[in-house]
PDB file of C-alpha atoms in Angstrom:
ATOM      1  CA  MET A   1     -21.497 127.532 185.570  1.00  0.00           C
ATOM      2  CA  LYS A   2     -22.051 131.328 185.425  1.00  0.00           C
ATOM      3  CA  LYS A   3     -22.766 131.164 181.762  1.00  0.00           C
ATOM      4  CA  LEU A   4     -25.345 128.444 181.834  1.00  0.00           C
ATOM      5  CA  LEU A   5     -27.208 130.316 184.629  1.00  0.00           C
ATOM      6  CA  LEU A   6     -27.566 133.458 182.272  1.00  0.00           C
ATOM      7  CA  ILE A   7     -28.273 131.582 179.146  1.00  0.00           C
ATOM      8  CA  VAL A   8     -30.773 130.119 180.928  1.00  0.00           C
ATOM      9  CA  MET A   9     -31.918 132.774 182.434  1.00  0.00           C
ATOM     10  CA  VAL A  10     -31.933 134.948 178.733  1.00  0.00           C
ATOM     11  CA  LEU A  11     -34.307 131.872 177.284  1.00  0.00           C
ATOM     12  CA  VAL A  12     -36.594 131.987 180.344  1.00  0.00           C
ATOM     13  CA  VAL A  13     -37.372 136.248 179.782  1.00  0.00           C
ATOM     14  CA  PHE A  14     -37.585 135.640 175.999  1.00  0.00           C
ATOM     15  CA  PHE A  15     -40.611 133.006 176.868  1.00  0.00           C
ATOM     16  CA  ILE A  16     -41.727 135.139 178.932  1.00  0.00           C
ATOM     17  CA  PHE A  17     -42.270 137.759 176.697  1.00  0.00           C
ATOM     18  CA  HIS A  18     -42.875 135.908 173.218  1.00  0.00           C
ATOM     19  CA  TYR A  19     -45.541 133.867 174.595  1.00  0.00           C
ATOM     20  CA  GLY A  20     -46.977 135.548 178.125  1.00  0.00           C
ATOM     21  CA  CYS A  21     -47.325 138.764 176.395  1.00  0.00           C
ATOM     22  CA  LYS A  22     -49.992 137.391 173.394  1.00  0.00           C
ATOM     23  CA  GLU A  23     -53.217 138.671 173.268  1.00  0.00           C
ATOM     24  CA  ASP A  24     -56.002 136.848 172.620  1.00  0.00           C
ATOM     25  CA  SER A  25     -58.150 137.290 169.774  1.00  0.00           C
ATOM     26  CA  LYS A  26     -61.462 138.816 170.809  1.00  0.00           C
ATOM     27  CA  PRO A  27     -64.557 137.938 168.762  1.00  0.00           C
ATOM     28  CA  ALA A  28     -65.666 140.744 166.915  1.00  0.00           C
ATOM     29  CA  LEU A  29     -68.418 142.741 168.379  1.00  0.00           C
ATOM     30  CA  GLU A  30     -71.069 141.890 165.691  1.00  0.00           C
ATOM     31  CA  GLU A  31     -69.973 138.128 166.486  1.00  0.00           C
ATOM     32  CA  SER A  32     -70.984 138.613 169.988  1.00  0.00           C
ATOM     33  CA  ILE A  33     -74.247 140.575 169.848  1.00  0.00           C
ATOM     34  CA  SER A  34     -77.144 138.677 168.443  1.00  0.00           C
ATOM     35  CA  TYR A  35     -79.133 140.518 166.427  1.00  0.00           C
ATOM     36  CA  THR A  36     -82.884 139.383 165.353  1.00  0.00           C
ATOM     37  CA  LYS A  37     -83.951 139.825 161.498  1.00  0.00           C
ATOM     38  CA  LEU A  38     -87.423 142.610 161.012  1.00  0.00           C
ATOM     39  CA  SER A  39     -90.184 140.350 160.330  1.00  0.00           C
ATOM     40  CA  GLU A  40     -93.568 140.754 160.520  1.00  0.00           C
ATOM     41  CA  SER A  41     -94.004 139.593 163.485  1.00  0.00           C
ATOM     42  CA  ASP A  42     -92.470 142.701 164.811  1.00  0.00           C
ATOM     43  CA  ILE A  43     -95.555 144.927 163.226  1.00  0.00           C
ATOM     44  CA  LEU A  44     -97.538 145.165 166.445  1.00  0.00           C
ATOM     45  CA  ASN A  45    -101.128 145.956 166.176  1.00  0.00           C
ATOM     46  CA  ASN A  46    -101.298 149.159 168.238  1.00  0.00           C
ATOM     47  CA  TYR A  47     -99.035 150.989 165.067  1.00  0.00           C
ATOM     48  CA  ASP A  48    -100.722 153.347 163.182  1.00  0.00           C
ATOM     49  CA  GLU A  49    -101.129 152.468 159.421  1.00  0.00           C
ATOM     50  CA  ASP A  50     -98.574 154.238 158.382  1.00  0.00           C
ATOM     51  CA  ILE A  51     -95.608 152.606 160.419  1.00  0.00           C
ATOM     52  CA  LYS A  52     -97.544 149.392 159.444  1.00  0.00           C
ATOM     53  CA  ARG A  53     -96.616 149.972 155.990  1.00  0.00           C
ATOM     54  CA  SER A  54     -93.218 151.862 156.627  1.00  0.00           C
ATOM     55  CA  LEU A  55     -92.234 148.445 158.447  1.00  0.00           C
ATOM     56  CA  ARG A  56     -93.575 146.035 155.755  1.00  0.00           C
ATOM     57  CA  LYS A  57     -92.078 148.185 153.072  1.00  0.00           C
ATOM     58  CA  LEU A  58     -88.410 148.144 154.885  1.00  0.00           C
ATOM     59  CA  ILE A  59     -88.527 144.050 155.413  1.00  0.00           C
ATOM     60  CA  ALA A  60     -90.030 143.452 151.986  1.00  0.00           C
ATOM     61  CA  THR A  61     -87.383 145.571 149.932  1.00  0.00           C
ATOM     62  CA  GLY A  62     -84.403 146.679 152.326  1.00  0.00           C
ATOM     63  CA  LYS A  63     -85.102 150.441 152.003  1.00  0.00           C
ATOM     64  CA  CYS A  64     -87.884 152.388 153.055  1.00  0.00           C
ATOM     65  CA  LEU A  65     -87.321 156.496 151.977  1.00  0.00           C
ATOM     66  CA  LYS A  66     -89.178 159.041 154.376  1.00  0.00           C
ATOM     67  CA  CYS A  67     -90.787 156.647 156.051  1.00  0.00           C
ATOM     68  CA  THR A  68     -92.711 156.629 159.319  1.00  0.00           C
ATOM     69  CA  PHE A  69     -91.479 154.981 162.527  1.00  0.00           C
ATOM     70  CA  THR A  70     -92.103 156.907 165.304  1.00  0.00           C
ATOM     71  CA  GLY A  71     -92.533 155.043 168.486  1.00  0.00           C
ATOM     72  CA  THR A  72     -91.581 151.596 166.673  1.00  0.00           C
ATOM     73  CA  ASN A  73     -89.383 148.742 168.736  1.00  0.00           C
ATOM     74  CA  LEU A  74     -86.649 148.515 166.306  1.00  0.00           C
ATOM     75  CA  SER A  75     -84.237 147.348 169.374  1.00  0.00           C
ATOM     76  CA  GLY A  76     -82.088 144.057 168.852  1.00  0.00           C
ATOM     77  CA  LYS A  77     -82.667 144.420 165.401  1.00  0.00           C
ATOM     78  CA  ASP A  78     -80.214 143.602 162.430  1.00  0.00           C
ATOM     79  CA  LEU A  79     -80.358 146.754 160.524  1.00  0.00           C
ATOM     80  CA  LYS A  80     -77.563 146.462 158.901  1.00  0.00           C
ATOM     81  CA  GLU A  81     -77.353 148.146 155.345  1.00  0.00           C
ATOM     82  CA  LYS A  82     -80.665 149.077 155.484  1.00  0.00           C
ATOM     83  CA  ILE A  83     -81.460 152.663 153.748  1.00  0.00           C
ATOM     84  CA  LEU A  84     -83.619 154.848 156.033  1.00  0.00           C
ATOM     85  CA  THR A  85     -82.964 158.469 154.248  1.00  0.00           C
ATOM     86  CA  SER A  86     -85.126 161.148 155.713  1.00  0.00           C
ATOM     87  CA  SER A  87     -87.414 158.505 157.433  1.00  0.00           C
ATOM     88  CA  ASN A  88     -88.306 159.687 161.127  1.00  0.00           C
ATOM     89  CA  LEU A  89     -87.192 157.555 163.601  1.00  0.00           C
ATOM     90  CA  ALA A  90     -88.161 159.635 166.872  1.00  0.00           C
ATOM     91  CA  ALA A  91     -88.984 158.366 169.851  1.00  0.00           C
ATOM     92  CA  ALA A  92     -88.077 154.419 168.041  1.00  0.00           C
ATOM     93  CA  ASN A  93     -86.379 152.495 170.273  1.00  0.00           C
ATOM     94  CA  LEU A  94     -83.047 151.283 168.580  1.00  0.00           C
ATOM     95  CA  ALA A  95     -80.904 149.713 171.655  1.00  0.00           C
ATOM     96  CA  SER A  96     -78.699 147.558 170.594  1.00  0.00           C
ATOM     97  CA  SER A  97     -79.398 147.227 166.821  1.00  0.00           C
ATOM     98  CA  ASN A  98     -76.769 146.879 164.097  1.00  0.00           C
ATOM     99  CA  LEU A  99     -76.755 149.852 162.632  1.00  0.00           C
ATOM    100  CA  GLU A 100     -73.445 149.072 160.356  1.00  0.00           C
ATOM    101  CA  GLU A 101     -73.283 150.954 156.682  1.00  0.00           C
ATOM    102  CA  ALA A 102     -77.464 151.880 157.653  1.00  0.00           C
ATOM    103  CA  ASP A 103     -78.169 155.063 155.520  1.00  0.00           C
ATOM    104  CA  LEU A 104     -79.637 157.298 158.376  1.00  0.00           C
ATOM    105  CA  TYR A 105     -78.528 160.193 155.736  1.00  0.00           C
ATOM    106  CA  LEU A 106     -80.655 163.133 156.958  1.00  0.00           C
ATOM    107  CA  ALA A 107     -83.235 160.979 159.311  1.00  0.00           C
ATOM    108  CA  ASP A 108     -84.797 162.323 162.398  1.00  0.00           C
ATOM    109  CA  LEU A 109     -83.131 160.623 165.183  1.00  0.00           C
TER     110      LEU A 109
END
């Protein structure tokens, strides 16, 4: 009887550790946050012509070297792998934007 009780206890402990301690897989951060693609509708009328030209170039080519984005609202935008080398992003709203592998070398943030 004692052996049976011991075997049952060992099996219960085994199952608790084996199945009870498994961590649920969590979705990757990129999957849990939705980003919106940069589009022409992001070019607001109150932006100056230099900023509008820079945004159009970034939308068309995915890169904009030495461009001006000062004061633009890029929150929640998908800027993944965009090349913004030496660009001026001072006072730009980049909150919740996807900057994964974006090239911000020498960019003014």
